[in-house]
Amino acid sequence: MSTNQHPVVLPAEALEASDGEVVDANIDIVNAMYSELLGEDEIATNALRSYYVDFYLTEALDGGFAQYVVSAGEREDIDGFVRDGLREMGASRHLELFEATSDAFDALSDADAEEYLEGDGEPSEAVKALEALDDRFEETLDDEDLVALNAAWLRGQEGLLALDDDAIEDEIARRVGLIPDLEARRAEAEALAEGLDEGFGDAYDDEDYDDFDDDEDEDSARDEDAAHEPHAEKSEGLAK
């Protein structure tokens, strides 16, 4: 995967913060860039590698490689960011496990892949072998702390821009100003958003909405307690 020349951008104050806060700061900035319609060629490649390594970590801890596969969708580009990020961070054992797990999943038959992703029925030998690789993830994490490796790598980036909040906004605006087809991107994003809204509306009839209203207060309370999803801005099209 090619590397562009854009520098990694981080809040200056984050450099003195905890490892988790450094990684989260990069996630927040990448999300902000995505929300302003910057593409992957316009965001630092190493910022994206850090971002997707943490995405892989989050998904694998929550539901194993199966959840990573489902959440990532089209995996080719994301797998590349994860592989390169693990390699550059020095997470050699995680890289070895990621390669083995990816290869094992990609070698499954359609029926076995469905069985692995859904977790139903009696697993085949191929699925059992993949699940055994899943079981190695947390052990590997004990030996190689991905958050610590990720944060140390971010702090040591050549040409790192350590900026205050206003300067970060200015840097994002500067990059947005260089987008040659900005209006076309905005129109495409608006059309996509409208299509999603229409699809959501068509999915419910009046009875469904009545049921929804009855549960709205309970759902709102749950939402207020929900943990922040660090990669939420990319939930619609991680691999675009």
Short mmCIF file of C-alpha atoms in Angstrom, two decimals:
data_model
loop_
_atom_site.label_atom_id
_atom_site.label_comp_id
_atom_site.label_asym_id
_atom_site.label_seq_id
_atom_site.Cartn_x
_atom_site.Cartn_y
_atom_site.Cartn_z
CA MET A 1 0.00 0.00 0.00
CA SER A 2 1.39 3.39 -1.01
CA THR A 3 2.23 6.06 1.55
CA ASN A 4 1.28 9.72 1.06
CA GLN A 5 3.28 12.69 2.34
CA HIS A 6 0.71 14.17 4.71
CA PRO A 7 1.94 14.49 8.32
CA VAL A 8 0.18 12.93 11.28
CA VAL A 9 -1.72 15.57 13.27
CA LEU A 10 -2.21 15.31 17.04
CA PRO A 11 -3.23 17.72 19.80
CA ALA A 12 -0.08 18.97 21.51
CA GLU A 13 -1.54 18.20 24.92
CA ALA A 14 -2.17 14.57 23.94
CA LEU A 15 1.55 13.88 23.60
CA GLU A 16 1.90 14.09 27.37
CA ALA A 17 -1.27 12.11 28.04
CA SER A 18 -1.79 8.37 28.51
CA ASP A 19 -1.24 5.89 25.70
CA GLY A 20 -4.98 5.39 25.29
CA GLU A 21 -5.57 9.13 25.05
CA VAL A 22 -2.92 9.48 22.35
CA VAL A 23 -4.53 6.74 20.25
CA ASP A 24 -8.01 8.19 20.85
CA ALA A 25 -6.79 11.66 19.84
CA ASN A 26 -5.65 10.29 16.49
CA ILE A 27 -9.01 8.54 16.07
CA ASP A 28 -10.88 11.78 16.78
CA ILE A 29 -8.83 13.72 14.22
CA VAL A 30 -9.19 11.06 11.53
CA ASN A 31 -12.94 10.99 12.18
CA ALA A 32 -13.04 14.79 11.88
CA MET A 33 -11.20 14.58 8.57
CA TYR A 34 -13.55 11.91 7.26
CA SER A 35 -16.56 13.99 8.32
CA GLU A 36 -15.17 16.89 6.27
CA LEU A 37 -15.05 14.52 3.27
CA LEU A 38 -11.28 14.15 3.13
CA GLY A 39 -10.33 10.88 1.45
CA GLU A 40 -7.64 8.41 2.37
CA ASP A 41 -5.19 10.06 -0.04
CA GLU A 42 -5.65 13.31 1.91
CA ILE A 43 -5.12 11.86 5.41
CA ALA A 44 -1.71 10.74 6.67
CA THR A 45 -1.22 7.08 5.83
CA ASN A 46 0.28 6.39 9.24
CA ALA A 47 -2.67 8.09 10.95
CA LEU A 48 -4.92 5.67 9.06
CA ARG A 49 -2.73 2.71 9.99
CA SER A 50 -2.97 3.66 13.67
CA TYR A 51 -6.72 4.20 13.29
CA TYR A 52 -7.41 0.82 11.74
CA VAL A 53 -5.08 -1.09 14.07
CA ASP A 54 -7.17 0.25 16.94
CA PHE A 55 -10.35 -0.60 15.00
CA TYR A 56 -9.10 -4.18 14.64
CA LEU A 57 -8.21 -4.31 18.34
CA THR A 58 -11.63 -2.98 19.38
CA GLU A 59 -13.55 -5.41 17.18
CA ALA A 60 -11.41 -8.44 18.03
CA LEU A 61 -11.79 -7.84 21.76
CA ASP A 62 -15.53 -7.39 21.42
CA GLY A 63 -16.34 -10.33 19.16
CA GLY A 64 -13.25 -11.95 17.73
CA PHE A 65 -12.10 -11.91 14.12
CA ALA A 66 -15.70 -12.59 13.06
CA GLN A 67 -16.79 -9.19 14.35
CA TYR A 68 -13.85 -7.52 12.62
CA VAL A 69 -14.90 -9.14 9.33
CA VAL A 70 -18.53 -8.07 9.69
CA SER A 71 -17.72 -4.52 10.79
CA ALA A 72 -15.03 -3.95 8.17
CA GLY A 73 -17.15 -5.02 5.20
CA GLU A 74 -14.87 -4.89 2.15
CA ARG A 75 -11.63 -5.81 3.89
CA GLU A 76 -8.91 -5.42 1.29
CA ASP A 77 -7.91 -1.82 2.06
CA ILE A 78 -8.52 -2.09 5.80
CA ASP A 79 -6.51 -5.31 6.03
CA GLY A 80 -3.66 -3.47 4.33
CA PHE A 81 -3.75 -0.64 6.85
CA VAL A 82 -3.85 -3.13 9.73
CA ARG A 83 -0.97 -5.24 8.38
CA ASP A 84 1.23 -2.23 7.68
CA GLY A 85 0.37 -0.63 11.00
CA LEU A 86 1.19 -3.76 13.00
CA ARG A 87 4.45 -4.14 11.11
CA GLU A 88 5.50 -0.50 11.56
CA MET A 89 4.61 -0.51 15.27
CA GLY A 90 6.74 -3.57 15.87
CA ALA A 91 3.78 -5.79 16.81
CA SER A 92 5.30 -8.84 15.14
CA ARG A 93 3.29 -11.44 17.07
CA HIS A 94 0.02 -9.64 16.36
CA LEU A 95 0.98 -9.39 12.69
CA GLU A 96 1.70 -13.12 12.55
CA LEU A 97 -1.66 -13.89 14.19
CA PHE A 98 -3.54 -11.46 11.95
CA GLU A 99 -2.02 -13.01 8.83
CA ALA A 100 -2.80 -16.54 10.01
CA THR A 101 -6.38 -15.66 10.98
CA SER A 102 -7.03 -13.74 7.75
CA ASP A 103 -5.68 -16.59 5.63
CA ALA A 104 -7.72 -19.17 7.57
CA PHE A 105 -10.93 -17.17 7.18
CA ASP A 106 -10.37 -16.50 3.48
CA ALA A 107 -9.82 -20.23 2.91
CA LEU A 108 -13.21 -21.18 4.39
CA SER A 109 -15.98 -22.43 2.15
CA ASP A 110 -19.06 -20.21 1.94
CA ALA A 111 -20.91 -22.55 4.30
CA ASP A 112 -18.07 -22.58 6.83
CA ALA A 113 -17.70 -18.79 6.64
CA GLU A 114 -21.40 -18.36 7.37
CA GLU A 115 -21.17 -20.84 10.25
CA TYR A 116 -18.15 -19.01 11.71
CA LEU A 117 -19.71 -15.55 11.42
CA GLU A 118 -23.08 -16.58 12.81
CA GLY A 119 -21.79 -18.99 15.44
CA ASP A 120 -24.60 -21.47 14.82
CA GLY A 121 -24.51 -25.23 14.48
CA GLU A 122 -21.73 -27.73 14.97
CA PRO A 123 -18.46 -26.17 13.75
CA SER A 124 -16.41 -27.92 11.09
CA GLU A 125 -12.74 -28.65 11.62
CA ALA A 126 -11.84 -25.55 9.61
CA VAL A 127 -14.05 -23.36 11.80
CA LYS A 128 -12.62 -24.95 14.96
CA ALA A 129 -9.11 -24.14 13.73
CA LEU A 130 -10.13 -20.52 13.15
CA GLU A 131 -11.72 -20.29 16.58
CA ALA A 132 -8.49 -21.61 18.08
CA LEU A 133 -6.67 -18.70 16.44
CA ASP A 134 -9.24 -16.35 17.96
CA ASP A 135 -8.42 -17.79 21.37
CA ARG A 136 -4.80 -16.71 20.95
CA PHE A 137 -5.64 -13.02 20.57
CA GLU A 138 -5.77 -11.99 24.22
CA GLU A 139 -2.68 -14.06 25.05
CA THR A 140 -0.86 -12.21 22.28
CA LEU A 141 -2.19 -8.94 23.65
CA ASP A 142 -0.63 -9.75 27.02
CA ASP A 143 2.76 -10.06 25.31
CA GLU A 144 2.35 -7.11 22.93
CA ASP A 145 0.23 -4.23 24.23
CA LEU A 146 -1.20 -2.78 21.03
CA VAL A 147 -2.32 0.47 22.64
CA ALA A 148 1.14 1.12 24.07
CA LEU A 149 2.87 0.22 20.80
CA ASN A 150 0.41 2.32 18.81
CA ALA A 151 0.84 5.37 21.05
CA ALA A 152 4.64 5.17 21.08
CA TRP A 153 4.66 4.92 17.29
CA LEU A 154 2.37 7.94 16.94
CA ARG A 155 4.49 10.04 19.29
CA GLY A 156 7.59 9.25 17.24
CA GLN A 157 6.18 10.09 13.82
CA GLU A 158 8.55 12.05 11.59
CA GLY A 159 7.11 15.48 10.81
CA LEU A 160 4.38 15.13 13.44
CA LEU A 161 2.20 18.24 13.71
CA ALA A 162 1.46 18.83 17.40
CA LEU A 163 -1.17 21.58 17.37
CA ASP A 164 -3.75 23.26 19.55
CA ASP A 165 -7.45 22.86 18.75
CA ASP A 166 -7.69 26.00 16.59
CA ALA A 167 -4.64 25.02 14.57
CA ILE A 168 -6.04 21.52 14.05
CA GLU A 169 -9.24 23.02 12.65
CA ASP A 170 -7.16 25.28 10.40
CA GLU A 171 -5.13 22.32 9.14
CA ILE A 172 -8.25 20.33 8.32
CA ALA A 173 -9.78 23.38 6.60
CA ARG A 174 -6.58 23.84 4.60
CA ARG A 175 -6.75 20.27 3.33
CA VAL A 176 -10.45 20.60 2.54
CA GLY A 177 -9.66 23.72 0.52
CA LEU A 178 -7.37 21.66 -1.70
CA ILE A 179 -10.07 19.14 -2.67
CA PRO A 180 -10.64 19.66 -6.41
CA ASP A 181 -14.08 18.04 -6.51
CA LEU A 182 -15.40 19.22 -3.15
CA GLU A 183 -18.86 20.18 -4.38
CA ALA A 184 -19.28 16.82 -6.10
CA ARG A 185 -18.26 15.04 -2.90
CA ARG A 186 -20.73 17.08 -0.89
CA ALA A 187 -23.52 16.30 -3.33
CA GLU A 188 -22.67 12.60 -3.20
CA ALA A 189 -22.60 12.64 0.61
CA GLU A 190 -25.95 14.44 0.78
CA ALA A 191 -27.51 11.98 -1.67
CA LEU A 192 -26.20 9.07 0.37
CA ALA A 193 -27.56 10.57 3.59
CA GLU A 194 -30.96 11.14 2.00
CA GLY A 195 -31.02 7.58 0.71
CA LEU A 196 -30.21 6.22 4.15
CA ASP A 197 -32.95 8.35 5.72
CA GLU A 198 -35.50 7.13 3.17
CA GLY A 199 -34.45 3.53 3.66
CA PHE A 200 -34.79 3.87 7.41
CA GLY A 201 -38.25 5.39 7.08
CA ASP A 202 -39.48 2.69 4.71
CA ALA A 203 -38.34 -0.02 7.12
CA TYR A 204 -41.02 0.86 9.68
CA ASP A 205 -44.79 1.02 9.39
CA ASP A 206 -47.05 3.01 11.71
CA GLU A 207 -47.39 0.12 14.14
CA ASP A 208 -43.61 -0.12 14.41
CA TYR A 209 -43.39 3.57 15.20
CA ASP A 210 -46.05 3.20 17.91
CA ASP A 211 -43.98 0.43 19.47
CA PHE A 212 -40.89 2.59 19.17
CA ASP A 213 -42.58 5.50 20.94
CA ASP A 214 -43.54 3.24 23.84
CA ASP A 215 -39.89 2.29 24.35
CA GLU A 216 -38.33 5.66 23.54
CA ASP A 217 -37.66 6.72 27.12
CA GLU A 218 -35.98 3.41 27.94
CA ASP A 219 -33.84 3.57 24.79
CA SER A 220 -32.82 7.15 25.52
CA ALA A 221 -31.60 6.19 28.96
CA ARG A 222 -29.55 3.36 27.49
CA ASP A 223 -28.07 5.68 24.86
CA GLU A 224 -26.91 8.13 27.51
CA ASP A 225 -24.98 5.35 29.23
CA ALA A 226 -23.49 3.90 26.06
CA ALA A 227 -19.72 4.03 25.67
CA HIS A 228 -18.20 6.28 23.01
CA GLU A 229 -17.55 4.42 19.77
CA PRO A 230 -14.17 5.72 18.59
CA HIS A 231 -14.66 4.82 14.92
CA ALA A 232 -18.28 5.94 14.60
CA GLU A 233 -17.64 8.42 11.80
CA LYS A 234 -16.61 5.55 9.52
CA SER A 235 -19.48 3.21 10.36
CA GLU A 236 -20.93 3.72 6.87
CA GLY A 237 -18.20 2.51 4.55
CA LEU A 238 -15.01 1.72 6.37
CA ALA A 239 -13.26 0.61 3.26
CA LYS A 240 -14.16 3.31 0.82
#
